[in-house]
Amino acid sequence: DTEVTQTPKHLVMGMTNKKSLKCEQHMGHRAMYWYKQKAKKPPELMFVYSYEKLSINESVPSRFSPECPNSSLLNLHLHALQPEDSALYLCASSETARYGYTFGSGTRLTVV
Amino acid sequence: GENVEQHPSTLSVQEGDSAVIKCTYSDSASNYFPWYKQELGKGPQLIIDIRSNVGEKKDQRIAVTLNKTAKHFSLHITETQPEDSAVYFCASEGGNNRLAFGKGNQVVVIP
């Protein structure tokens, strides 16, 4: 298995909702990432997990809460989002903390 | 932090011609340079990468060259096909667990 699987593919949520994005990989990668991508822009790093521990938080608002239950799973919990948070949320993993990043297809999030 | 510049922003080529996208980076400590292709509605797909101890790498119609002295690297696509139409991102990784992306390049292959 050489894929990063993200669910759901599309999500529409209200500003008072709580939802979670899920990411799974079975490549034995020990680093996992959350990125946010706006239309016609490059991906922007949000969080990095290395060996299941949060190693980087790029000053992301607390309404985004990451979780890494085990080495194969990564979640992003969403609460009280704003319309400007609407974007494509990408999960990625890499064999080490530096090389071989593989991206999932993303979750298209719309906040209404 | 690392700054990656990518040129041109849009590139149109006739089917069968070659396409070249250039990127420059600022951090001399960067030593890993991947290229990603992103099609509409999909996540970025790694198409080729190069590490700083190598000057050139090829994979079928795709090649990447790296000039560490000048701090630039380029993606070369030969015999372009309509399915090569996509947004291409270059990136560099300087040892701090972060990929710095270029702004992206829209490649349009005209049949």
PDB file of C-alpha atoms in Angstrom:
ATOM      1  CA  ASP A   1       0.000   0.000   0.000  1.00  0.00           C
ATOM      2  CA  THR A   2       1.613   3.231  -1.173  1.00  0.00           C
ATOM      3  CA  GLU A   3      -1.226   5.623  -0.500  1.00  0.00           C
ATOM      4  CA  VAL A   4      -2.327   8.183   2.009  1.00  0.00           C
ATOM      5  CA  THR A   5      -6.095   7.902   2.446  1.00  0.00           C
ATOM      6  CA  GLN A   6      -8.152  10.867   3.604  1.00  0.00           C
ATOM      7  CA  THR A   7     -11.801  10.913   4.621  1.00  0.00           C
ATOM      8  CA  PRO A   8     -14.174  12.478   3.977  1.00  0.00           C
ATOM      9  CA  LYS A   9     -13.413  13.803   0.482  1.00  0.00           C
ATOM     10  CA  HIS A  10     -15.882  16.664   0.904  1.00  0.00           C
ATOM     11  CA  LEU A  11     -17.256  18.288   4.060  1.00  0.00           C
ATOM     12  CA  VAL A  12     -19.674  21.146   4.569  1.00  0.00           C
ATOM     13  CA  MET A  13     -20.004  22.386   8.130  1.00  0.00           C
ATOM     14  CA  GLY A  14     -21.584  25.251   9.973  1.00  0.00           C
ATOM     15  CA  MET A  15     -19.589  27.593  12.156  1.00  0.00           C
ATOM     16  CA  THR A  16     -20.935  25.984  15.340  1.00  0.00           C
ATOM     17  CA  ASN A  17     -20.290  22.393  14.265  1.00  0.00           C
ATOM     18  CA  LYS A  18     -17.598  19.995  15.430  1.00  0.00           C
ATOM     19  CA  LYS A  19     -16.153  17.658  12.832  1.00  0.00           C
ATOM     20  CA  SER A  20     -13.024  15.598  12.280  1.00  0.00           C
ATOM     21  CA  LEU A  21     -10.851  14.870   9.270  1.00  0.00           C
ATOM     22  CA  LYS A  22      -9.105  11.528   9.124  1.00  0.00           C
ATOM     23  CA  CYS A  23      -5.901  10.373   7.482  1.00  0.00           C
ATOM     24  CA  GLU A  24      -4.416   6.897   7.263  1.00  0.00           C
ATOM     25  CA  GLN A  25      -1.220   5.433   5.823  1.00  0.00           C
ATOM     26  CA  HIS A  26       0.253   1.942   5.952  1.00  0.00           C
ATOM     27  CA  MET A  27       3.662   2.635   4.465  1.00  0.00           C
ATOM     28  CA  GLY A  28       5.448   2.596   7.822  1.00  0.00           C
ATOM     29  CA  HIS A  29       6.106   6.324   7.557  1.00  0.00           C
ATOM     30  CA  ARG A  30       6.982   7.866  10.903  1.00  0.00           C
ATOM     31  CA  ALA A  31       6.285  11.508  10.033  1.00  0.00           C
ATOM     32  CA  MET A  32       2.800  12.797   9.236  1.00  0.00           C
ATOM     33  CA  TYR A  33       1.646  16.264   8.273  1.00  0.00           C
ATOM     34  CA  TRP A  34      -1.417  18.454   7.903  1.00  0.00           C
ATOM     35  CA  TYR A  35      -1.397  21.103   5.190  1.00  0.00           C
ATOM     36  CA  LYS A  36      -3.992  23.681   4.163  1.00  0.00           C
ATOM     37  CA  GLN A  37      -4.295  24.703   0.518  1.00  0.00           C
ATOM     38  CA  LYS A  38      -6.288  27.616  -0.862  1.00  0.00           C
ATOM     39  CA  ALA A  39      -7.208  27.809  -4.537  1.00  0.00           C
ATOM     40  CA  LYS A  40      -4.266  28.540  -6.862  1.00  0.00           C
ATOM     41  CA  LYS A  41      -1.841  28.593  -3.923  1.00  0.00           C
ATOM     42  CA  PRO A  42       0.808  26.155  -2.693  1.00  0.00           C
ATOM     43  CA  PRO A  43       0.104  23.974   0.362  1.00  0.00           C
ATOM     44  CA  GLU A  44       0.775  25.654   3.715  1.00  0.00           C
ATOM     45  CA  LEU A  45       2.117  23.576   6.587  1.00  0.00           C
ATOM     46  CA  MET A  46      -0.077  23.396   9.689  1.00  0.00           C
ATOM     47  CA  PHE A  47       1.242  20.553  11.869  1.00  0.00           C
ATOM     48  CA  VAL A  48       3.987  17.933  11.870  1.00  0.00           C
ATOM     49  CA  TYR A  49       3.955  14.705  13.856  1.00  0.00           C
ATOM     50  CA  SER A  50       7.180  12.766  14.187  1.00  0.00           C
ATOM     51  CA  TYR A  51       7.048   9.336  15.843  1.00  0.00           C
ATOM     52  CA  GLU A  52       3.490  10.125  16.996  1.00  0.00           C
ATOM     53  CA  LYS A  53       4.542  13.276  18.815  1.00  0.00           C
ATOM     54  CA  LEU A  54       3.617  16.782  17.713  1.00  0.00           C
ATOM     55  CA  SER A  55       6.867  18.399  16.651  1.00  0.00           C
ATOM     56  CA  ILE A  56       5.689  21.472  14.754  1.00  0.00           C
ATOM     57  CA  ASN A  57       2.637  23.710  15.111  1.00  0.00           C
ATOM     58  CA  GLU A  58       2.819  26.569  12.642  1.00  0.00           C
ATOM     59  CA  SER A  59       0.892  28.946  14.925  1.00  0.00           C
ATOM     60  CA  VAL A  60      -2.397  27.416  13.869  1.00  0.00           C
ATOM     61  CA  PRO A  61      -5.550  28.731  15.645  1.00  0.00           C
ATOM     62  CA  SER A  62      -6.809  26.488  18.426  1.00  0.00           C
ATOM     63  CA  ARG A  63     -10.033  25.801  16.529  1.00  0.00           C
ATOM     64  CA  PHE A  64      -7.866  23.251  14.678  1.00  0.00           C
ATOM     65  CA  SER A  65      -6.750  20.414  16.958  1.00  0.00           C
ATOM     66  CA  PRO A  66      -4.548  17.594  15.624  1.00  0.00           C
ATOM     67  CA  GLU A  67      -4.326  14.108  17.068  1.00  0.00           C
ATOM     68  CA  CYS A  68      -2.122  11.131  16.228  1.00  0.00           C
ATOM     69  CA  PRO A  69      -3.663   8.007  17.847  1.00  0.00           C
ATOM     70  CA  ASN A  70      -0.989   5.707  16.388  1.00  0.00           C
ATOM     71  CA  SER A  71       1.715   5.610  13.742  1.00  0.00           C
ATOM     72  CA  SER A  72      -0.799   4.999  10.933  1.00  0.00           C
ATOM     73  CA  LEU A  73      -3.526   7.484  11.807  1.00  0.00           C
ATOM     74  CA  LEU A  74      -3.763  11.242  11.935  1.00  0.00           C
ATOM     75  CA  ASN A  75      -6.869  13.244  12.776  1.00  0.00           C
ATOM     76  CA  LEU A  76      -7.700  16.917  12.578  1.00  0.00           C
ATOM     77  CA  HIS A  77     -10.520  18.012  14.873  1.00  0.00           C
ATOM     78  CA  LEU A  78     -12.412  21.108  13.793  1.00  0.00           C
ATOM     79  CA  HIS A  79     -14.513  23.352  16.022  1.00  0.00           C
ATOM     80  CA  ALA A  80     -16.029  26.822  15.593  1.00  0.00           C
ATOM     81  CA  LEU A  81     -14.469  27.363  12.191  1.00  0.00           C
ATOM     82  CA  GLN A  82     -14.813  30.533  10.143  1.00  0.00           C
ATOM     83  CA  PRO A  83     -15.779  30.816   6.469  1.00  0.00           C
ATOM     84  CA  GLU A  84     -12.172  31.780   5.654  1.00  0.00           C
ATOM     85  CA  ASP A  85     -11.115  28.339   6.857  1.00  0.00           C
ATOM     86  CA  SER A  86     -12.736  26.859   3.752  1.00  0.00           C
ATOM     87  CA  ALA A  87      -9.931  25.160   1.816  1.00  0.00           C
ATOM     88  CA  LEU A  88      -8.473  21.839   0.724  1.00  0.00           C
ATOM     89  CA  TYR A  89      -6.921  20.093   3.730  1.00  0.00           C
ATOM     90  CA  LEU A  90      -4.123  17.753   2.806  1.00  0.00           C
ATOM     91  CA  CYS A  91      -2.512  15.036   4.837  1.00  0.00           C
ATOM     92  CA  ALA A  92       0.975  13.808   3.985  1.00  0.00           C
ATOM     93  CA  SER A  93       3.438  11.292   5.334  1.00  0.00           C
ATOM     94  CA  SER A  94       7.145  10.681   4.828  1.00  0.00           C
ATOM     95  CA  GLU A  95       9.528   7.810   5.445  1.00  0.00           C
ATOM     96  CA  THR A  96      11.724   9.994   7.594  1.00  0.00           C
ATOM     97  CA  ALA A  97      11.162  13.505   8.775  1.00  0.00           C
ATOM     98  CA  ARG A  98      12.772  14.797   5.609  1.00  0.00           C
ATOM     99  CA  TYR A  99      12.327  12.724   2.479  1.00  0.00           C
ATOM    100  CA  GLY A 100       9.700  11.037   0.368  1.00  0.00           C
ATOM    101  CA  TYR A 101       6.572  13.027   1.190  1.00  0.00           C
ATOM    102  CA  THR A 102       3.368  11.385  -0.069  1.00  0.00           C
ATOM    103  CA  PHE A 103       0.164  13.421  -0.105  1.00  0.00           C
ATOM    104  CA  GLY A 104      -3.408  12.255   0.174  1.00  0.00           C
ATOM    105  CA  SER A 105      -6.122  13.547  -2.152  1.00  0.00           C
ATOM    106  CA  GLY A 106      -7.374  15.942   0.483  1.00  0.00           C
ATOM    107  CA  THR A 107     -10.648  16.919   2.112  1.00  0.00           C
ATOM    108  CA  ARG A 108     -12.469  19.809   0.448  1.00  0.00           C
ATOM    109  CA  LEU A 109     -13.878  21.741   3.429  1.00  0.00           C
ATOM    110  CA  THR A 110     -16.560  24.398   3.116  1.00  0.00           C
ATOM    111  CA  VAL A 111     -17.571  26.388   6.190  1.00  0.00           C
ATOM    112  CA  VAL A 112     -20.975  28.045   5.937  1.00  0.00           C
TER     113      VAL A 112
ATOM    114  CA  GLY B   1      13.450  30.626   6.527  1.00  0.00           C
ATOM    115  CA  GLU B   2      13.757  29.043   3.104  1.00  0.00           C
ATOM    116  CA  ASN B   3      12.350  30.993   0.155  1.00  0.00           C
ATOM    117  CA  VAL B   4      11.584  29.210  -3.108  1.00  0.00           C
ATOM    118  CA  GLU B   5      10.885  31.174  -6.289  1.00  0.00           C
ATOM    119  CA  GLN B   6       9.259  29.434  -9.240  1.00  0.00           C
ATOM    120  CA  HIS B   7       9.119  30.705 -12.842  1.00  0.00           C
ATOM    121  CA  PRO B   8       7.190  31.071 -15.071  1.00  0.00           C
ATOM    122  CA  SER B   9       3.771  31.102 -13.420  1.00  0.00           C
ATOM    123  CA  THR B  10       2.042  29.827 -16.549  1.00  0.00           C
ATOM    124  CA  LEU B  11       3.492  27.853 -19.426  1.00  0.00           C
ATOM    125  CA  SER B  12       1.725  26.835 -22.623  1.00  0.00           C
ATOM    126  CA  VAL B  13       3.400  24.328 -24.935  1.00  0.00           C
ATOM    127  CA  GLN B  14       2.419  22.487 -28.092  1.00  0.00           C
ATOM    128  CA  GLU B  15       1.936  18.766 -27.687  1.00  0.00           C
ATOM    129  CA  GLY B  16       5.217  17.025 -28.360  1.00  0.00           C
ATOM    130  CA  ASP B  17       7.371  19.999 -27.392  1.00  0.00           C
ATOM    131  CA  SER B  18       9.455  20.250 -24.223  1.00  0.00           C
ATOM    132  CA  ALA B  19       8.567  22.201 -21.092  1.00  0.00           C
ATOM    133  CA  VAL B  20      11.016  23.586 -18.547  1.00  0.00           C
ATOM    134  CA  ILE B  21      10.155  25.035 -15.141  1.00  0.00           C
ATOM    135  CA  LYS B  22      12.830  26.702 -13.041  1.00  0.00           C
ATOM    136  CA  CYS B  23      13.045  27.228  -9.300  1.00  0.00           C
ATOM    137  CA  THR B  24      15.546  29.041  -7.136  1.00  0.00           C
ATOM    138  CA  TYR B  25      16.046  28.596  -3.415  1.00  0.00           C
ATOM    139  CA  SER B  26      17.703  30.693  -0.757  1.00  0.00           C
ATOM    140  CA  ASP B  27      18.925  28.306   1.966  1.00  0.00           C
ATOM    141  CA  SER B  28      22.295  26.806   1.077  1.00  0.00           C
ATOM    142  CA  ALA B  29      21.636  24.067   3.672  1.00  0.00           C
ATOM    143  CA  SER B  30      18.689  22.717   1.643  1.00  0.00           C
ATOM    144  CA  ASN B  31      19.457  19.261   0.334  1.00  0.00           C
ATOM    145  CA  TYR B  32      16.224  17.701  -0.910  1.00  0.00           C
ATOM    146  CA  PHE B  33      14.241  19.017  -3.874  1.00  0.00           C
ATOM    147  CA  PRO B  34      10.972  17.322  -4.877  1.00  0.00           C
ATOM    148  CA  TRP B  35       8.608  18.209  -7.710  1.00  0.00           C
ATOM    149  CA  TYR B  36       4.873  17.716  -7.377  1.00  0.00           C
ATOM    150  CA  LYS B  37       2.145  17.566 -10.020  1.00  0.00           C
ATOM    151  CA  GLN B  38      -1.349  18.558  -8.933  1.00  0.00           C
ATOM    152  CA  GLU B  39      -4.361  17.880 -11.099  1.00  0.00           C
ATOM    153  CA  LEU B  40      -7.706  19.533 -10.509  1.00  0.00           C
ATOM    154  CA  GLY B  41      -9.431  18.169  -7.414  1.00  0.00           C
ATOM    155  CA  LYS B  42      -6.482  16.011  -6.371  1.00  0.00           C
ATOM    156  CA  GLY B  43      -3.636  16.207  -3.919  1.00  0.00           C
ATOM    157  CA  PRO B  44      -0.060  16.895  -5.056  1.00  0.00           C
ATOM    158  CA  GLN B  45       1.647  13.839  -6.514  1.00  0.00           C
ATOM    159  CA  LEU B  46       5.399  13.416  -6.218  1.00  0.00           C
ATOM    160  CA  ILE B  47       6.755  12.968  -9.740  1.00  0.00           C
ATOM    161  CA  ILE B  48      10.499  13.213  -9.210  1.00  0.00           C
ATOM    162  CA  ASP B  49      12.948  14.354  -6.566  1.00  0.00           C
ATOM    163  CA  ILE B  50      16.652  14.972  -6.256  1.00  0.00           C
ATOM    164  CA  ARG B  51      19.083  15.153  -3.368  1.00  0.00           C
ATOM    165  CA  SER B  52      21.955  17.573  -3.209  1.00  0.00           C
ATOM    166  CA  ASN B  53      24.664  15.002  -3.887  1.00  0.00           C
ATOM    167  CA  VAL B  54      23.272  14.446  -7.398  1.00  0.00           C
ATOM    168  CA  GLY B  55      23.260  16.883 -10.330  1.00  0.00           C
ATOM    169  CA  GLU B  56      20.639  15.267 -12.550  1.00  0.00           C
ATOM    170  CA  LYS B  57      17.997  12.591 -12.352  1.00  0.00           C
ATOM    171  CA  LYS B  58      15.766  11.161 -15.096  1.00  0.00           C
ATOM    172  CA  ASP B  59      12.586   9.125 -15.109  1.00  0.00           C
ATOM    173  CA  GLN B  60      11.259   8.437 -18.597  1.00  0.00           C
ATOM    174  CA  ARG B  61      10.074  11.811 -20.012  1.00  0.00           C
ATOM    175  CA  ILE B  62      10.830  13.730 -16.832  1.00  0.00           C
ATOM    176  CA  ALA B  63      14.191  14.996 -15.604  1.00  0.00           C
ATOM    177  CA  VAL B  64      15.362  17.283 -12.844  1.00  0.00           C
ATOM    178  CA  THR B  65      18.657  19.163 -12.760  1.00  0.00           C
ATOM    179  CA  LEU B  66      20.251  20.799  -9.743  1.00  0.00           C
ATOM    180  CA  ASN B  67      22.885  23.523  -9.622  1.00  0.00           C
ATOM    181  CA  LYS B  68      23.905  23.914  -5.988  1.00  0.00           C
ATOM    182  CA  THR B  69      26.335  26.727  -6.693  1.00  0.00           C
ATOM    183  CA  ALA B  70      23.654  28.854  -8.300  1.00  0.00           C
ATOM    184  CA  LYS B  71      20.962  27.489  -5.968  1.00  0.00           C
ATOM    185  CA  HIS B  72      18.525  26.585  -8.694  1.00  0.00           C
ATOM    186  CA  PHE B  73      16.856  23.434  -9.953  1.00  0.00           C
ATOM    187  CA  SER B  74      14.707  22.755 -12.988  1.00  0.00           C
ATOM    188  CA  LEU B  75      12.058  20.306 -14.151  1.00  0.00           C
ATOM    189  CA  HIS B  76      12.254  19.168 -17.766  1.00  0.00           C
ATOM    190  CA  ILE B  77       9.344  17.414 -19.458  1.00  0.00           C
ATOM    191  CA  THR B  78      10.015  16.089 -22.963  1.00  0.00           C
ATOM    192  CA  GLU B  79       7.482  15.024 -25.611  1.00  0.00           C
ATOM    193  CA  THR B  80       4.661  16.667 -23.699  1.00  0.00           C
ATOM    194  CA  GLN B  81       1.223  15.087 -23.789  1.00  0.00           C
ATOM    195  CA  PRO B  82      -2.221  16.493 -22.885  1.00  0.00           C
ATOM    196  CA  GLU B  83      -2.168  14.534 -19.619  1.00  0.00           C
ATOM    197  CA  ASP B  84       0.867  16.578 -18.568  1.00  0.00           C
ATOM    198  CA  SER B  85      -1.446  19.590 -18.180  1.00  0.00           C
ATOM    199  CA  ALA B  86      -1.523  20.386 -14.445  1.00  0.00           C
ATOM    200  CA  VAL B  87      -0.068  22.648 -11.786  1.00  0.00           C
ATOM    201  CA  TYR B  88       3.538  21.814 -10.916  1.00  0.00           C
ATOM    202  CA  PHE B  89       5.087  22.767  -7.574  1.00  0.00           C
ATOM    203  CA  CYS B  90       8.762  22.713  -6.755  1.00  0.00           C
ATOM    204  CA  ALA B  91       9.869  22.478  -3.138  1.00  0.00           C
ATOM    205  CA  SER B  92      12.981  22.324  -1.021  1.00  0.00           C
ATOM    206  CA  GLU B  93      13.693  20.876   2.398  1.00  0.00           C
ATOM    207  CA  GLY B  94      16.451  22.352   4.498  1.00  0.00           C
ATOM    208  CA  GLY B  95      16.591  19.984   7.461  1.00  0.00           C
ATOM    209  CA  ASN B  96      13.895  21.499   9.636  1.00  0.00           C
ATOM    210  CA  ASN B  97      11.048  19.104   8.810  1.00  0.00           C
ATOM    211  CA  ARG B  98       9.493  21.665   6.533  1.00  0.00           C
ATOM    212  CA  LEU B  99       8.985  21.677   2.799  1.00  0.00           C
ATOM    213  CA  ALA B 100       9.105  25.179   1.326  1.00  0.00           C
ATOM    214  CA  PHE B 101       6.967  25.268  -1.826  1.00  0.00           C
ATOM    215  CA  GLY B 102       7.203  27.478  -4.848  1.00  0.00           C
ATOM    216  CA  LYS B 103       4.027  29.294  -5.910  1.00  0.00           C
ATOM    217  CA  GLY B 104       3.242  26.739  -8.594  1.00  0.00           C
ATOM    218  CA  ASN B 105       3.267  26.693 -12.371  1.00  0.00           C
ATOM    219  CA  GLN B 106       0.229  26.050 -14.541  1.00  0.00           C
ATOM    220  CA  VAL B 107       1.330  23.980 -17.520  1.00  0.00           C
ATOM    221  CA  VAL B 108      -1.072  23.781 -20.454  1.00  0.00           C
ATOM    222  CA  VAL B 109      -0.319  21.331 -23.253  1.00  0.00           C
ATOM    223  CA  ILE B 110      -2.084  22.343 -26.447  1.00  0.00           C
ATOM    224  CA  PRO B 111      -3.108  19.377 -28.617  1.00  0.00           C
TER     225      PRO B 111
END
